Amino acid sequence: KQEVTQIPAALSVPEGENLVLNCSFTDSAIYNLQWFRQDPGKGLTSLLLIQSSQREQTSGRLNASLDKSSGRSTLYIAASQPGDSATYLCAVRRTTDSWGKLQFGAGTQVVVTP
Amino acid sequence: NAGVTQTPKFQVLKTGQSMTLQCAQDMNHEYMSWYRQDPGMGLRLIHYSVGAGITDQGEVPNGYNVSRSTTEDFPLRLLSAAPSQTSVYFCASTRGQGNTIYFGEGSWLTVV
């Protein structure tokens, strides 16, 4: 069974500091990995999708890396802003699972203070 | 763009009652799924569908029923509500297996 872990569970940083969020998974045979953002009382918004053949993906201030061999992905958010405050979740799909069977981490709750 | 729309947003049920959570998407996505989110347990897959007329069970299917008669709609039925089904339910859809997954805004269900 795929286990997905996100550490730390919560993080508070001052505005302008770079954010580093970690996601680890136990089964390296993955199809892809996605990072999501969830605001309180809202659904999940996809931030970045990394296919298993890729090492990283970038979108604006966001950069996500993937190291399958070590079972790790890292989401970097440069120059954090108060609007980045949210819970960030990673989700992994194994190669042996159908498309809908994503395994989610419990998330990292981020607070960016002005 | 409407994207993935879920109704109702909030619902309180009594134990034993049945109800249907509605999910509709306007992106012509073949793949749709239902998750529940509980504190400390993350999101868990309930049921999913790879197209009209095709559904399959996820990780926690007991007590739930689904059908997919059209590409756009994927309702989730609670057959006989139990307090253990108190949760936030999310519907999701995607174009294909390697594509971004889009989520609805959630349905908060309380069973008393």
Short mmCIF file of C-alpha atoms in Angstrom, two decimals:
data_model
loop_
_atom_site.label_atom_id
_atom_site.label_comp_id
_atom_site.label_asym_id
_atom_site.label_seq_id
_atom_site.Cartn_x
_atom_site.Cartn_y
_atom_site.Cartn_z
CA LYS A 1 0.00 0.00 0.00
CA GLN A 2 1.25 3.42 -0.90
CA GLU A 3 1.88 5.67 2.09
CA VAL A 4 2.16 9.40 1.47
CA THR A 5 3.58 11.61 4.19
CA GLN A 6 3.83 15.37 4.38
CA ILE A 7 6.12 16.99 6.90
CA PRO A 8 5.72 19.40 8.58
CA ALA A 9 2.00 19.35 9.29
CA ALA A 10 2.03 23.11 9.80
CA LEU A 11 4.38 25.93 8.90
CA SER A 12 4.42 29.65 9.62
CA VAL A 13 6.76 32.03 7.80
CA PRO A 14 7.10 35.81 7.43
CA GLU A 15 6.16 37.35 4.12
CA GLY A 16 8.96 37.25 1.56
CA GLU A 17 10.55 34.07 2.84
CA ASN A 18 10.76 31.05 0.54
CA LEU A 19 8.54 28.08 1.36
CA VAL A 20 9.74 24.48 1.16
CA LEU A 21 7.10 21.77 1.47
CA ASN A 22 7.96 18.08 1.52
CA CYS A 23 6.11 15.01 0.33
CA SER A 24 7.40 11.47 0.67
CA PHE A 25 5.94 8.22 -0.66
CA THR A 26 6.83 4.60 -0.02
CA ASP A 27 6.22 3.02 -3.45
CA SER A 28 8.47 4.51 -6.12
CA ALA A 29 6.48 2.95 -8.98
CA ILE A 30 4.36 6.00 -9.54
CA TYR A 31 2.58 7.28 -12.65
CA ASN A 32 2.51 10.91 -11.59
CA LEU A 33 2.38 13.24 -8.58
CA GLN A 34 0.25 16.33 -8.13
CA TRP A 35 0.41 19.24 -5.74
CA PHE A 36 -2.83 20.86 -4.69
CA ARG A 37 -3.82 23.91 -2.71
CA GLN A 38 -6.88 23.92 -0.44
CA ASP A 39 -8.33 27.06 1.10
CA PRO A 40 -10.59 26.77 4.17
CA GLY A 41 -14.06 25.62 3.22
CA LYS A 42 -13.07 25.17 -0.40
CA GLY A 43 -12.17 22.41 -2.80
CA LEU A 44 -8.72 21.50 -4.05
CA THR A 45 -6.98 23.47 -6.77
CA SER A 46 -4.28 21.74 -8.78
CA LEU A 47 -0.97 23.62 -8.73
CA LEU A 48 1.48 21.36 -10.53
CA LEU A 49 1.38 17.91 -12.10
CA ILE A 50 4.65 16.00 -12.50
CA GLN A 51 4.73 12.90 -14.69
CA SER A 52 6.99 10.05 -13.59
CA SER A 53 9.43 10.81 -16.43
CA GLN A 54 9.90 14.40 -15.29
CA ARG A 55 12.25 15.76 -12.65
CA GLU A 56 10.50 19.06 -12.04
CA GLN A 57 7.72 21.39 -13.06
CA THR A 58 7.51 25.16 -12.75
CA SER A 59 4.68 27.64 -12.75
CA GLY A 60 5.39 31.23 -11.80
CA ARG A 61 6.73 31.31 -8.25
CA LEU A 62 6.09 27.58 -7.82
CA ASN A 63 8.56 24.83 -8.53
CA ALA A 64 8.06 21.17 -7.77
CA SER A 65 10.76 18.52 -7.97
CA LEU A 66 10.38 14.76 -8.10
CA ASP A 67 12.91 12.11 -7.10
CA LYS A 68 11.28 8.72 -7.58
CA SER A 69 14.25 6.72 -6.40
CA SER A 70 14.19 8.35 -2.99
CA GLY A 71 10.40 8.63 -2.89
CA ARG A 72 10.34 12.38 -2.47
CA SER A 73 8.84 15.50 -3.96
CA THR A 74 9.41 19.07 -2.86
CA LEU A 75 7.28 22.10 -3.57
CA TYR A 76 9.11 25.42 -3.49
CA ILE A 77 7.20 28.69 -3.31
CA ALA A 78 9.43 31.70 -3.84
CA ALA A 79 8.95 35.02 -2.08
CA SER A 80 5.88 33.96 -0.11
CA GLN A 81 2.87 36.27 0.21
CA PRO A 82 -0.03 36.31 2.70
CA GLY A 83 -2.22 35.05 -0.14
CA ASP A 84 -0.18 31.84 -0.17
CA SER A 85 -1.69 30.91 3.21
CA ALA A 86 -3.53 27.62 2.65
CA THR A 87 -3.16 23.89 3.08
CA TYR A 88 -0.98 22.20 0.48
CA LEU A 89 -1.53 18.54 -0.38
CA CYS A 90 0.39 16.14 -2.54
CA ALA A 91 -1.19 13.15 -4.24
CA VAL A 92 0.43 10.18 -5.90
CA ARG A 93 -0.92 7.71 -8.46
CA ARG A 94 0.85 4.38 -8.64
CA THR A 95 1.48 2.69 -11.98
CA THR A 96 -0.57 -0.29 -10.80
CA ASP A 97 -3.61 1.78 -9.89
CA SER A 98 -6.37 3.10 -12.13
CA TRP A 99 -6.44 6.81 -12.82
CA GLY A 100 -8.80 7.70 -9.97
CA LYS A 101 -6.87 6.00 -7.20
CA LEU A 102 -4.81 8.86 -5.93
CA GLN A 103 -3.15 8.51 -2.54
CA PHE A 104 -3.16 11.82 -0.70
CA GLY A 105 -0.94 13.10 2.03
CA ALA A 106 -2.56 14.76 5.04
CA GLY A 107 -1.29 18.16 3.94
CA THR A 108 0.87 20.99 5.24
CA GLN A 109 -0.97 24.00 6.62
CA VAL A 110 0.91 27.17 5.71
CA VAL A 111 0.50 30.60 7.27
CA VAL A 112 2.37 33.55 5.77
CA THR A 113 2.42 36.51 8.14
CA PRO A 114 2.60 40.09 6.81
CA ASN B 1 -16.44 28.41 -16.47
CA ALA B 2 -18.50 26.36 -14.03
CA GLY B 3 -16.04 23.45 -13.88
CA VAL B 4 -17.15 20.86 -11.31
CA THR B 5 -20.35 21.76 -9.47
CA GLN B 6 -21.52 20.01 -6.31
CA THR B 7 -24.88 20.32 -4.55
CA PRO B 8 -25.87 20.68 -1.81
CA LYS B 9 -23.09 22.59 -0.08
CA PHE B 10 -24.34 21.65 3.40
CA GLN B 11 -26.70 18.92 4.58
CA VAL B 12 -27.79 17.49 7.92
CA LEU B 13 -29.26 14.00 7.90
CA LYS B 14 -30.73 11.76 10.55
CA THR B 15 -29.34 8.27 10.96
CA GLY B 16 -31.02 5.91 8.53
CA GLN B 17 -32.07 8.56 6.03
CA SER B 18 -30.95 8.40 2.42
CA MET B 19 -29.86 11.19 0.15
CA THR B 20 -27.99 11.96 -3.05
CA LEU B 21 -25.04 14.28 -3.47
CA GLN B 22 -25.04 15.75 -6.95
CA CYS B 23 -21.97 16.35 -9.09
CA ALA B 24 -21.89 17.84 -12.57
CA GLN B 25 -19.02 18.91 -14.81
CA ASP B 26 -19.16 20.91 -18.02
CA MET B 27 -15.68 20.09 -19.34
CA ASN B 28 -16.66 16.91 -21.19
CA HIS B 29 -14.37 14.88 -18.95
CA GLU B 30 -14.64 11.11 -19.16
CA TYR B 31 -13.17 10.43 -15.74
CA MET B 32 -15.02 11.35 -12.53
CA SER B 33 -14.61 10.37 -8.90
CA TRP B 34 -15.85 10.91 -5.36
CA TYR B 35 -13.61 11.41 -2.32
CA ARG B 36 -14.30 11.99 1.33
CA GLN B 37 -12.05 14.10 3.52
CA ASP B 38 -11.77 13.48 7.24
CA PRO B 39 -9.47 15.14 9.79
CA GLY B 40 -6.19 13.29 10.14
CA MET B 41 -7.05 10.82 7.36
CA GLY B 42 -6.64 12.88 4.22
CA LEU B 43 -8.80 12.26 1.16
CA ARG B 44 -10.00 8.76 0.45
CA LEU B 45 -11.52 7.50 -2.78
CA ILE B 46 -15.11 6.25 -2.54
CA HIS B 47 -16.12 5.44 -6.15
CA TYR B 48 -14.93 6.42 -9.58
CA SER B 49 -16.03 6.24 -13.21
CA VAL B 50 -14.09 6.09 -16.47
CA GLY B 51 -17.09 6.92 -18.62
CA ALA B 52 -20.85 6.77 -18.92
CA GLY B 53 -22.13 3.41 -17.75
CA ILE B 54 -18.83 2.41 -16.12
CA THR B 55 -18.18 2.69 -12.39
CA ASP B 56 -15.86 1.02 -9.92
CA GLN B 57 -15.19 0.96 -6.20
CA GLY B 58 -12.48 2.89 -4.48
CA GLU B 59 -10.95 2.56 -1.03
CA VAL B 60 -14.07 3.17 1.10
CA PRO B 61 -17.18 2.24 -0.95
CA ASN B 62 -19.38 0.70 1.75
CA GLY B 63 -22.62 2.57 2.35
CA TYR B 64 -22.40 4.48 -0.94
CA ASN B 65 -23.80 3.88 -4.39
CA VAL B 66 -23.06 5.55 -7.72
CA SER B 67 -24.22 5.48 -11.31
CA ARG B 68 -23.07 7.29 -14.44
CA SER B 69 -25.83 7.66 -16.99
CA THR B 70 -24.33 10.72 -18.71
CA THR B 71 -20.82 12.09 -19.19
CA GLU B 72 -21.72 15.23 -17.23
CA ASP B 73 -23.25 13.80 -14.04
CA PHE B 74 -21.96 11.49 -11.33
CA PRO B 75 -24.30 11.40 -8.31
CA LEU B 76 -23.32 9.78 -5.01
CA ARG B 77 -26.08 8.08 -3.02
CA LEU B 78 -26.02 7.40 0.68
CA LEU B 79 -28.29 4.42 1.16
CA SER B 80 -28.84 4.55 4.94
CA ALA B 81 -26.86 7.35 6.55
CA ALA B 82 -24.68 6.60 9.57
CA PRO B 83 -22.78 9.00 11.87
CA SER B 84 -19.53 7.56 10.46
CA GLN B 85 -20.47 9.14 7.13
CA THR B 86 -20.21 12.64 8.60
CA SER B 87 -17.54 14.13 6.37
CA VAL B 88 -16.73 16.53 3.58
CA TYR B 89 -17.32 15.02 0.15
CA PHE B 90 -15.49 16.10 -2.97
CA CYS B 91 -16.26 15.28 -6.57
CA ALA B 92 -13.44 15.42 -9.12
CA SER B 93 -13.02 15.04 -12.85
CA THR B 94 -10.25 14.86 -15.43
CA ARG B 95 -9.82 14.56 -19.17
CA GLY B 96 -7.51 11.61 -19.02
CA GLN B 97 -5.14 9.58 -16.97
CA GLY B 98 -2.15 11.88 -17.20
CA ASN B 99 -4.05 15.12 -16.89
CA THR B 100 -4.82 17.61 -14.15
CA ILE B 101 -7.66 16.69 -11.83
CA TYR B 102 -10.32 19.32 -11.09
CA PHE B 103 -12.25 19.30 -7.81
CA GLY B 104 -15.63 20.68 -6.83
CA GLU B 105 -15.97 22.92 -3.79
CA GLY B 106 -17.22 20.16 -1.52
CA SER B 107 -20.38 19.06 0.25
CA TRP B 108 -20.42 19.15 4.05
CA LEU B 109 -22.55 16.32 5.42
CA THR B 110 -23.48 15.81 9.07
CA VAL B 111 -25.32 12.69 10.17
CA VAL B 112 -26.93 12.89 13.61
#
